[in-house]
Short mmCIF file of C-alpha atoms in Angstrom, two decimals:
data_model
loop_
_atom_site.label_atom_id
_atom_site.label_comp_id
_atom_site.label_asym_id
_atom_site.label_seq_id
_atom_site.Cartn_x
_atom_site.Cartn_y
_atom_site.Cartn_z
CA MET A 1 -45.35 -121.36 48.52
CA ASN A 2 -42.44 -122.15 50.47
CA ALA A 3 -40.00 -123.27 47.32
CA SER A 4 -40.62 -123.84 43.14
CA VAL A 5 -39.17 -127.02 41.90
CA ASP A 6 -36.50 -126.19 39.23
CA THR A 7 -35.51 -129.71 37.29
CA ILE A 8 -36.23 -133.32 38.11
CA ASP A 9 -33.59 -135.91 37.39
CA THR A 10 -35.39 -138.80 37.82
CA ALA A 11 -31.61 -140.73 36.80
CA ALA A 12 -30.05 -139.59 39.61
CA ARG A 13 -33.16 -139.17 41.84
CA ARG A 14 -32.95 -136.03 42.42
CA VAL A 15 -35.22 -132.73 42.50
CA ASP A 16 -34.02 -129.43 42.65
CA VAL A 17 -35.81 -126.64 44.21
CA SER A 18 -35.44 -122.97 44.89
CA ARG A 19 -36.65 -121.47 47.73
CA SER A 20 -39.26 -118.15 47.53
CA LEU A 21 -37.41 -116.29 50.18
CA ASP A 22 -34.22 -115.52 48.26
CA GLY A 23 -33.76 -117.89 45.28
CA ARG A 24 -31.36 -120.14 47.32
CA GLN A 25 -31.69 -123.85 45.93
CA TYR A 26 -31.25 -127.34 47.36
CA SER A 27 -31.15 -130.92 45.58
CA LEU A 28 -33.38 -133.27 47.33
CA HIS A 29 -32.66 -136.96 46.96
CA TYR A 30 -35.76 -138.87 46.81
CA ASP A 31 -36.32 -142.80 46.93
CA HIS A 32 -39.91 -142.67 45.72
CA LEU A 33 -41.10 -139.46 43.72
CA VAL A 34 -45.17 -139.00 43.90
CA VAL A 35 -45.95 -136.03 40.86
CA ALA A 36 -48.98 -134.11 41.80
CA VAL A 37 -48.37 -131.13 40.43
CA GLY A 38 -51.74 -130.40 38.78
CA SER A 39 -52.31 -128.50 36.14
CA VAL A 40 -52.54 -124.79 34.99
CA ASP A 41 -54.62 -122.26 33.37
CA ASP A 42 -54.31 -122.42 29.92
CA LEU A 43 -53.47 -119.04 28.63
CA SER A 44 -53.41 -119.44 25.04
CA ARG A 45 -56.67 -119.97 24.40
CA TYR A 46 -57.57 -116.31 23.04
CA PRO A 47 -55.52 -112.94 23.03
CA GLY A 48 -55.93 -111.31 25.91
CA ILE A 49 -56.52 -113.59 28.83
CA ALA A 50 -52.89 -113.54 30.17
CA GLN A 51 -53.47 -110.01 30.39
CA HIS A 52 -57.45 -109.26 31.68
CA ALA A 53 -58.89 -112.41 32.57
CA LEU A 54 -59.33 -113.27 36.27
CA LYS A 55 -58.47 -117.04 36.62
CA LEU A 56 -60.18 -119.11 39.78
CA LYS A 57 -57.35 -122.30 39.72
CA ALA A 58 -55.69 -121.11 43.17
CA TYR A 59 -56.48 -119.23 46.36
CA ASP A 60 -55.04 -116.12 45.18
CA GLY A 61 -56.94 -116.12 42.09
CA CYS A 62 -60.07 -116.12 44.00
CA LEU A 63 -58.93 -113.52 46.24
CA MET A 64 -58.44 -111.32 43.45
CA ALA A 65 -61.54 -112.21 41.69
CA ARG A 66 -63.24 -111.28 44.95
CA HIS A 67 -61.10 -108.02 45.23
CA GLN A 68 -62.39 -107.26 41.76
CA ILE A 69 -66.22 -107.78 42.39
CA ILE A 70 -65.95 -105.50 44.64
CA ARG A 71 -64.37 -102.76 43.07
CA MET A 72 -66.24 -102.89 40.75
CA LEU A 73 -69.77 -102.58 42.66
CA GLU A 74 -68.18 -99.87 44.22
CA LEU A 75 -67.25 -97.81 41.03
CA ALA A 76 -70.24 -97.81 39.82
CA GLU A 77 -72.23 -96.22 42.54
CA PHE A 78 -71.29 -93.03 42.12
CA GLU A 79 -70.33 -93.63 38.46
CA THR A 80 -72.76 -91.09 36.24
CA ASP A 81 -71.84 -91.96 33.04
CA PRO A 82 -74.57 -94.70 31.90
CA ASP A 83 -72.24 -96.45 29.55
CA GLU A 84 -69.40 -96.98 31.63
CA ARG A 85 -71.69 -97.50 34.73
CA ARG A 86 -73.35 -100.60 32.48
CA ARG A 87 -69.63 -101.85 31.80
CA LEU A 88 -68.57 -101.75 35.92
CA LEU A 89 -71.82 -103.47 36.55
CA THR A 90 -71.20 -106.39 33.79
CA PHE A 91 -69.60 -109.39 34.62
CA VAL A 92 -68.26 -112.45 31.76
CA ILE A 93 -68.28 -115.70 32.28
CA ALA A 94 -65.90 -117.85 29.80
CA GLY A 95 -67.07 -121.31 29.95
CA GLY A 96 -70.25 -122.97 30.90
CA ASN A 97 -69.23 -125.81 32.49
CA PHE A 98 -69.15 -127.20 36.49
CA GLY A 99 -67.17 -123.68 37.14
CA GLY A 100 -68.89 -121.10 35.09
CA VAL A 101 -72.06 -122.11 36.02
CA GLU A 102 -71.17 -122.22 39.63
CA VAL A 103 -69.68 -118.85 39.99
CA ALA A 104 -72.56 -117.72 37.78
CA GLY A 105 -75.18 -119.02 40.03
CA GLU A 106 -73.35 -117.69 43.15
CA LEU A 107 -73.03 -113.90 41.99
CA ALA A 108 -76.58 -113.95 41.01
CA GLU A 109 -77.41 -114.75 44.42
CA TYR A 110 -74.76 -112.81 45.94
CA PHE A 111 -75.35 -109.33 43.88
CA PRO A 112 -78.85 -108.81 44.94
CA LEU A 113 -77.68 -108.82 48.84
CA LEU A 114 -74.89 -106.48 48.41
CA CYS A 115 -77.37 -104.36 46.98
CA ARG A 116 -79.71 -104.42 49.54
CA ARG A 117 -77.32 -103.83 52.60
CA GLU A 118 -74.08 -102.55 51.33
CA PHE A 119 -74.93 -100.77 48.11
CA PRO A 120 -78.38 -99.02 48.30
CA LEU A 121 -77.21 -96.78 45.33
CA LEU A 122 -77.31 -100.30 42.94
CA GLN A 123 -80.24 -101.81 41.81
CA PRO A 124 -79.83 -105.17 41.27
CA ASP A 125 -81.60 -105.10 37.95
CA GLU A 126 -79.09 -102.94 36.73
CA ILE A 127 -76.38 -105.98 37.14
CA ARG A 128 -75.48 -108.36 34.37
CA ILE A 129 -73.95 -111.99 34.25
CA VAL A 130 -73.36 -113.39 30.25
CA ILE A 131 -72.14 -116.63 30.32
CA VAL A 132 -70.18 -117.35 27.15
CA HIS A 133 -70.48 -121.11 26.26
CA SER A 134 -68.98 -123.03 23.33
CA GLY A 135 -71.55 -125.77 23.42
CA ALA A 136 -75.33 -125.73 22.72
CA ARG A 137 -76.00 -127.09 26.75
CA LEU A 138 -74.22 -126.19 29.59
CA ILE A 139 -72.53 -128.47 31.94
CA PRO A 140 -71.15 -131.03 29.05
CA GLU A 141 -69.52 -133.24 31.55
CA LEU A 142 -73.57 -134.28 32.86
CA GLN A 143 -75.25 -133.93 29.60
CA GLU A 144 -74.00 -137.55 28.10
CA ARG A 145 -74.84 -139.72 31.43
CA HIS A 146 -77.43 -137.17 33.06
CA PRO A 147 -79.14 -134.67 30.47
CA ARG A 148 -82.25 -134.45 33.15
CA LEU A 149 -79.51 -132.61 35.66
CA VAL A 150 -78.56 -130.18 32.74
CA ASP A 151 -82.48 -129.20 31.60
CA TYR A 152 -82.65 -128.71 35.68
CA VAL A 153 -79.79 -126.32 35.74
CA GLU A 154 -80.57 -124.26 32.57
CA LYS A 155 -84.25 -123.82 33.88
CA GLN A 156 -82.96 -122.30 36.66
CA LEU A 157 -80.63 -120.26 35.48
CA ALA A 158 -83.15 -118.99 32.97
CA ARG A 159 -85.15 -117.59 35.55
CA ARG A 160 -82.44 -115.35 36.81
CA PRO A 161 -83.33 -112.28 35.02
CA CYS A 162 -79.50 -111.25 35.69
CA ILE A 163 -77.93 -114.05 33.67
CA GLU A 164 -77.65 -114.42 30.20
CA VAL A 165 -76.19 -117.25 28.25
CA ARG A 166 -74.22 -116.96 24.62
CA ARG A 167 -74.65 -120.73 23.56
CA ASN A 168 -72.20 -121.91 20.64
CA ALA A 169 -69.91 -119.20 21.14
CA ARG A 170 -66.45 -118.28 21.96
CA VAL A 171 -64.25 -115.50 23.75
CA ALA A 172 -62.07 -114.21 20.99
CA ALA A 173 -60.36 -111.65 22.69
CA ALA A 174 -60.45 -109.88 25.58
CA THR A 175 -59.29 -105.87 26.78
CA SER A 176 -59.38 -104.13 29.83
CA SER A 177 -62.59 -102.72 28.66
CA GLU A 178 -64.25 -105.21 26.10
CA ILE A 179 -64.94 -108.84 25.59
CA VAL A 180 -64.99 -109.83 21.79
CA LEU A 181 -66.73 -113.00 21.09
CA ASP A 182 -65.76 -115.01 17.90
CA SER A 183 -69.73 -114.12 16.33
CA GLY A 184 -68.28 -110.62 16.20
CA GLU A 185 -70.56 -109.27 19.23
CA TRP A 186 -68.77 -106.87 21.70
CA ILE A 187 -69.86 -106.89 25.20
CA PRO A 188 -68.88 -103.85 27.40
CA SER A 189 -67.63 -105.54 30.86
CA ARG A 190 -64.42 -104.51 32.90
CA THR A 191 -64.40 -108.28 34.57
CA LEU A 192 -63.98 -111.41 32.99
CA ILE A 193 -63.66 -114.42 34.73
CA SER A 194 -62.68 -117.38 32.71
CA CYS A 195 -63.22 -120.86 33.09
CA THR A 196 -62.30 -122.38 30.09
CA GLY A 197 -59.64 -124.78 30.79
CA SER A 198 -56.27 -125.77 31.89
CA ALA A 199 -53.31 -126.89 29.99
CA PRO A 200 -50.90 -129.45 31.51
CA ASN A 201 -48.25 -128.44 33.94
CA PRO A 202 -44.83 -127.32 32.13
CA LEU A 203 -42.93 -129.10 34.97
CA LEU A 204 -44.14 -132.53 33.03
CA ALA A 205 -41.88 -132.44 29.77
CA GLN A 206 -38.67 -132.57 31.98
CA LEU A 207 -40.04 -136.11 32.69
CA PRO A 208 -39.37 -138.98 30.40
CA ALA A 209 -42.87 -140.68 30.51
CA ALA A 210 -45.73 -141.24 28.16
CA ARG A 211 -48.51 -138.47 28.06
CA ASP A 212 -51.84 -139.26 26.40
CA GLU A 213 -53.46 -136.53 24.10
CA ARG A 214 -54.22 -134.07 26.94
CA GLY A 215 -50.42 -133.79 27.58
CA ARG A 216 -50.60 -135.48 31.16
CA ILE A 217 -48.97 -138.28 32.60
CA ILE A 218 -49.89 -142.17 32.10
CA THR A 219 -49.81 -144.20 34.91
CA ASP A 220 -51.03 -148.06 34.98
CA THR A 221 -53.64 -149.50 37.29
CA HIS A 222 -51.48 -149.07 40.75
CA LEU A 223 -50.67 -145.23 39.57
CA ARG A 224 -47.25 -145.59 38.96
CA VAL A 225 -45.36 -144.34 36.14
CA THR A 226 -44.46 -147.11 34.06
CA GLU A 227 -41.60 -145.94 32.55
CA ILE A 228 -39.93 -144.61 35.52
CA PRO A 229 -39.19 -146.54 38.69
CA ASN A 230 -40.34 -145.20 42.02
CA VAL A 231 -42.25 -142.69 40.68
CA TRP A 232 -46.15 -142.33 40.91
CA SER A 233 -48.65 -139.89 40.05
CA ALA A 234 -52.46 -138.68 40.77
CA GLY A 235 -54.31 -136.19 39.90
CA ASP A 236 -54.71 -132.98 37.04
CA CYS A 237 -51.75 -133.82 35.67
CA ALA A 238 -52.07 -138.07 35.77
CA ALA A 239 -53.91 -139.77 32.89
CA MET A 240 -55.14 -143.11 35.63
CA PRO A 241 -56.95 -145.70 33.46
CA HIS A 242 -60.75 -146.27 35.20
CA PRO A 243 -61.73 -149.80 35.62
CA ARG A 244 -64.36 -149.22 33.17
CA GLY A 245 -62.01 -148.09 30.30
CA GLY A 246 -60.79 -144.83 29.64
CA VAL A 247 -59.56 -142.65 32.61
CA TYR A 248 -60.75 -140.94 35.47
CA PRO A 249 -61.70 -137.24 34.85
CA ALA A 250 -59.74 -134.34 36.35
CA LEU A 251 -62.18 -133.93 39.58
CA PHE A 252 -61.09 -133.09 43.29
CA TYR A 253 -62.47 -136.65 44.46
CA TYR A 254 -60.10 -138.74 42.39
CA ALA A 255 -56.97 -136.61 42.91
CA TYR A 256 -57.44 -136.62 46.74
CA THR A 257 -57.89 -140.28 46.71
CA GLY A 258 -55.57 -141.23 44.15
CA GLY A 259 -52.63 -139.45 46.44
CA LEU A 260 -54.16 -141.53 49.65
CA HIS A 261 -53.97 -144.45 47.21
CA ILE A 262 -50.28 -143.75 46.19
CA GLY A 263 -49.35 -143.05 49.90
CA ARG A 264 -50.59 -146.58 51.32
CA ASN A 265 -49.29 -148.22 48.13
CA ILE A 266 -46.09 -146.70 48.85
CA LEU A 267 -46.08 -148.29 52.40
CA ARG A 268 -46.81 -151.26 50.95
CA SER A 269 -44.16 -151.29 48.52
CA VAL A 270 -41.22 -150.22 51.65
CA ALA A 271 -42.59 -153.18 53.35
CA GLY A 272 -42.14 -155.80 50.42
CA ALA A 273 -45.89 -156.14 49.22
CA PRO A 274 -47.30 -155.76 46.39
CA PRO A 275 -49.39 -152.89 45.20
CA LYS A 276 -53.23 -152.55 44.60
CA ARG A 277 -55.06 -151.33 42.45
CA TYR A 278 -57.06 -148.00 42.00
CA THR A 279 -60.74 -149.11 41.50
CA ARG A 280 -62.54 -145.96 42.50
CA ALA A 281 -66.24 -145.66 41.08
CA GLY A 282 -66.41 -142.06 42.77
CA LEU A 283 -69.54 -140.74 44.69
CA GLY A 284 -70.95 -138.18 42.15
CA GLU A 285 -71.17 -135.20 41.11
CA ALA A 286 -73.05 -131.66 42.02
CA CYS A 287 -73.03 -128.54 40.51
CA ALA A 288 -74.40 -125.59 42.75
CA ILE A 289 -76.42 -123.03 41.40
CA GLY A 290 -77.17 -120.66 44.10
CA GLN A 291 -79.96 -119.40 46.16
CA ARG A 292 -79.47 -123.26 48.04
CA ARG A 293 -80.09 -125.24 44.99
CA ALA A 294 -77.72 -127.61 43.07
CA ALA A 295 -78.25 -130.51 40.65
CA GLY A 296 -75.86 -133.85 40.91
CA HIS A 297 -75.98 -137.24 41.41
CA LEU A 298 -74.88 -140.18 44.57
CA ARG A 299 -73.71 -143.07 42.74
CA GLY A 300 -76.27 -142.54 39.81
CA ILE A 301 -78.98 -141.34 41.69
CA GLU A 302 -80.06 -137.86 40.77
CA LEU A 303 -80.78 -135.42 42.61
CA THR A 304 -81.93 -131.84 42.40
CA GLY A 305 -83.12 -128.58 44.35
CA PHE A 306 -82.05 -128.38 48.48
CA PRO A 307 -81.49 -132.15 48.69
CA ALA A 308 -78.73 -132.33 45.90
CA TRP A 309 -77.35 -128.44 47.56
CA LEU A 310 -77.57 -130.00 51.29
CA LEU A 311 -75.71 -133.15 50.14
CA TRP A 312 -72.77 -130.63 48.05
CA ARG A 313 -72.45 -129.00 51.54
CA LEU A 314 -72.11 -132.38 53.40
CA LEU A 315 -69.65 -133.86 51.09
CA VAL A 316 -67.63 -130.28 50.83
CA LEU A 317 -67.40 -130.53 54.57
CA TYR A 318 -66.64 -134.21 54.63
CA TYR A 319 -63.42 -133.25 52.11
CA VAL A 320 -61.77 -130.76 54.28
CA PRO A 321 -58.75 -131.96 55.73
CA THR A 322 -58.92 -130.88 59.43
CA TRP A 323 -61.37 -131.03 61.90
CA ASP A 324 -60.97 -127.50 63.09
CA ARG A 325 -61.08 -125.79 59.57
CA ARG A 326 -64.89 -128.00 58.98
CA VAL A 327 -65.84 -126.60 62.09
CA ARG A 328 -64.97 -122.68 61.15
CA THR A 329 -66.29 -123.63 57.39
CA LEU A 330 -69.56 -124.88 59.28
CA LEU A 331 -69.65 -121.75 61.49
CA ASP A 332 -69.63 -119.61 58.83
CA TRP A 333 -71.95 -121.11 56.92
CA ILE A 334 -74.06 -121.37 59.48
CA VAL A 335 -73.53 -117.26 60.61
CA TRP A 336 -73.59 -115.77 57.04
CA PRO A 337 -77.35 -115.83 56.46
CA PHE A 338 -78.07 -113.57 59.57
CA VAL A 339 -75.09 -111.14 59.85
CA GLY A 340 -73.63 -110.80 55.98
CA ARG A 341 -71.05 -111.73 53.53
CA ASP A 342 -67.73 -110.39 54.48
CA MET A 343 -67.51 -107.40 52.66
CA VAL A 344 -63.62 -106.48 53.64
CA SER A 345 -61.98 -105.96 50.31
CA VAL A 346 -58.15 -107.08 50.09
CA ASP A 347 -56.10 -106.46 46.94
CA SER A 348 -53.81 -109.12 47.14
CA GLU A 349 -52.46 -108.56 43.91
CA GLY A 350 -50.87 -105.44 44.52
CA ARG A 351 -49.70 -103.41 41.50
CA LEU A 352 -47.00 -104.44 39.30
CA MET A 353 -44.29 -101.97 38.11
CA ILE A 354 -45.42 -102.66 34.59
CA ARG A 355 -48.07 -105.02 33.22
CA SER A 356 -48.87 -106.18 29.89
CA VAL A 357 -52.28 -105.12 27.93
CA LEU A 358 -54.33 -105.92 24.93
CA TYR A 359 -56.57 -103.71 23.33
CA GLU A 360 -58.24 -104.41 19.81
CA THR A 361 -58.89 -102.45 16.36
CA GLY A 362 -60.56 -99.18 17.07
CA GLN A 363 -60.38 -99.24 20.72
CA ALA A 364 -58.98 -96.10 21.90
CA VAL A 365 -56.24 -96.30 24.53
CA VAL A 366 -55.98 -92.64 25.77
CA THR A 367 -58.15 -89.88 25.05
CA GLN A 368 -57.38 -86.63 24.34
CA GLY A 369 -58.10 -84.27 27.35
CA ASP A 370 -58.07 -86.95 29.91
CA VAL A 371 -55.89 -86.60 33.23
CA GLY A 372 -52.81 -88.93 32.27
CA ASN A 373 -51.13 -91.18 34.84
CA THR A 374 -50.08 -93.93 32.49
CA MET A 375 -47.57 -94.26 29.52
CA TYR A 376 -47.28 -97.39 27.31
CA VAL A 377 -44.62 -98.78 25.62
CA ILE A 378 -45.89 -100.35 22.39
CA GLN A 379 -44.91 -104.45 21.97
CA SER A 380 -46.80 -105.39 18.81
CA GLY A 381 -49.35 -103.79 16.38
CA GLU A 382 -49.72 -100.56 15.38
CA ALA A 383 -51.60 -97.28 16.92
CA GLU A 384 -52.80 -94.09 15.51
CA ILE A 385 -52.53 -90.64 16.94
CA LEU A 386 -55.95 -88.39 17.02
CA VAL A 387 -56.10 -84.73 17.20
CA ASP A 388 -59.29 -83.09 17.71
CA GLY A 389 -59.94 -80.01 15.29
CA ASP A 390 -62.72 -78.36 14.11
CA GLU A 391 -63.68 -80.87 11.59
CA GLY A 392 -63.26 -83.89 13.90
CA PRO A 393 -60.49 -85.70 14.58
CA THR A 394 -57.35 -85.54 12.28
CA CYS A 395 -54.69 -88.64 12.37
CA VAL A 396 -51.41 -87.38 12.60
CA GLY A 397 -49.02 -89.74 13.00
CA VAL A 398 -48.84 -93.67 13.21
CA LEU A 399 -46.97 -95.81 16.32
CA GLY A 400 -45.64 -99.10 15.92
CA PRO A 401 -43.49 -101.88 17.91
CA GLY A 402 -41.24 -99.90 19.96
CA ASP A 403 -42.25 -96.81 20.06
CA HIS A 404 -44.06 -95.10 23.72
CA PHE A 405 -46.71 -92.74 24.40
CA GLY A 406 -49.06 -90.69 26.62
CA GLU A 407 -45.29 -89.65 28.25
CA ALA A 408 -46.15 -86.02 27.95
CA ALA A 409 -48.89 -86.50 30.33
CA VAL A 410 -46.94 -88.48 32.97
CA PHE A 411 -43.95 -86.57 32.88
CA ASN A 412 -45.62 -82.92 32.72
CA ASN A 413 -48.49 -83.46 34.78
CA VAL A 414 -51.48 -82.11 32.01
CA ARG A 415 -54.12 -83.59 30.47
CA ARG A 416 -53.48 -85.85 27.06
CA THR A 417 -52.60 -83.80 24.59
CA ALA A 418 -54.14 -86.41 21.59
CA THR A 419 -55.91 -89.60 21.24
CA VAL A 420 -54.36 -93.09 20.92
CA ARG A 421 -56.11 -95.03 19.28
CA ALA A 422 -55.45 -99.24 17.94
CA ARG A 423 -55.31 -99.58 14.57
CA SER A 424 -54.86 -103.31 14.62
CA ARG A 425 -54.46 -105.41 17.84
CA LEU A 426 -52.08 -103.83 20.18
CA GLN A 427 -50.20 -105.31 22.93
CA ALA A 428 -48.37 -102.79 24.82
CA LEU A 429 -46.71 -102.13 28.50
CA GLU A 430 -48.52 -99.99 30.74
CA LEU A 431 -46.24 -97.70 33.01
CA HIS A 432 -47.86 -96.00 35.88
CA ARG A 433 -46.84 -92.43 36.65
CA GLY A 434 -44.83 -93.48 39.98
CA ASP A 435 -43.32 -96.39 38.67
CA ALA A 436 -42.34 -94.00 34.98
CA LEU A 437 -40.60 -91.35 37.43
CA SER A 438 -39.14 -93.88 39.03
CA LEU A 439 -37.47 -95.61 36.07
CA LYS A 440 -36.62 -91.96 34.98
CA GLU A 441 -34.84 -91.29 38.31
CA ALA A 442 -32.99 -94.37 38.48
CA PHE A 443 -31.62 -94.46 34.67
CA ALA A 444 -30.22 -91.68 33.58
CA THR A 445 -30.25 -92.79 29.58
CA LEU A 446 -33.84 -94.53 29.79
CA GLY A 447 -35.34 -91.81 31.37
CA ASP A 448 -33.92 -89.50 28.23
CA VAL A 449 -35.42 -92.37 25.71
CA ILE A 450 -38.86 -92.73 27.92
CA GLY A 451 -39.10 -89.00 28.41
CA LYS A 452 -39.01 -88.06 24.77
CA ALA A 453 -41.96 -87.88 22.48
CA PRO A 454 -41.40 -90.58 19.85
CA VAL A 455 -41.18 -89.90 16.08
CA PRO A 456 -44.50 -91.14 14.24
CA LYS A 457 -44.47 -92.47 10.89
CA ASN A 458 -47.10 -90.53 8.41
CA PRO A 459 -50.52 -92.14 8.32
CA ALA A 460 -50.95 -94.02 5.28
#
């Protein structure tokens, strides 16, 4: 991304942007403005989604998910603790929609190949893929008009021994080591992939336009924003009227063709011709479930199995924007069954100096005797300090917001001298040793504060 939009002034027909290189701001004046900012991941659905869930909406999120999955397999291969090994090899997917089912099917096909070719110390039956879905049936997008396709998908997933489905369930909270469901079930896992939905882009709040109940800009049948002259919108951020009633679903096909339609209408407007209505009926929908199988329909004609998978691949290839990318994509699809998937693990995330983490009641944040390379500052909630004794662990103090812990191990390079456990839902900032030492050296006052042990409250 080269720049980000800061403000939109429709009265002055001006957009202010800041370039990513150094934050320098530019003002761009427009004759016609196309608002196609899409949507953003909804980080408010449950506690811990922002800190611990993998999001697949953007390319960098997909790259991070790929790195996380490969890293879990690498760590599990030499893990001797059976509980931790099971935790590393359990992958939870929140959402049983198109995205969630496709991810589960792809992983179910991917993992046996990796175990056979790259990780011989892992067995495919050790891997669990858990889909957590709030409804009674998967893929609600197809349920109303094509229930037979949903039946096919559910039967195919039921035949995969590594896939488990939790229906009528929701993720209530997520931590770095467990996923908590609203039923009270705790699933030990270090990988949560969120496919639960999206929220309106915050940039839309700057536009004086009517929005629907989901926060999308309401357009007319020509894809114009009626309240604002010379402003158009399409894609996930727009409620585009469907000729049969309602609005078009937030799918790639309608965003792609909607953008093309807006471009043609702008050219017609410049030439003095009236705009045309957007009346795409849609080619169809498809859901790939791995092993060269899919379920979908082409203009209402239902297809399953290999024919549906082939149709899905052809449609994907058709909408790749340039011919050189189409050829590269096609060659990759042809080659990988013979040479295997690309196994290079690229950590695109990098390590943040400070990151936010969440722990549920009863979870241990640090454990006495462990090697300590992180310290924590509590943002909300309480934690109790436990020291092992002859009669078991004893609570010697309680920490609250603003307190920190773990500094002894970080600054003195010793093992943890106590266990710190969440007394309630605990949100904290995590600092790695190198970052904490750098902060201490750079800021003397801050170093004095974080280098000293806090004074805990007496346990109640």
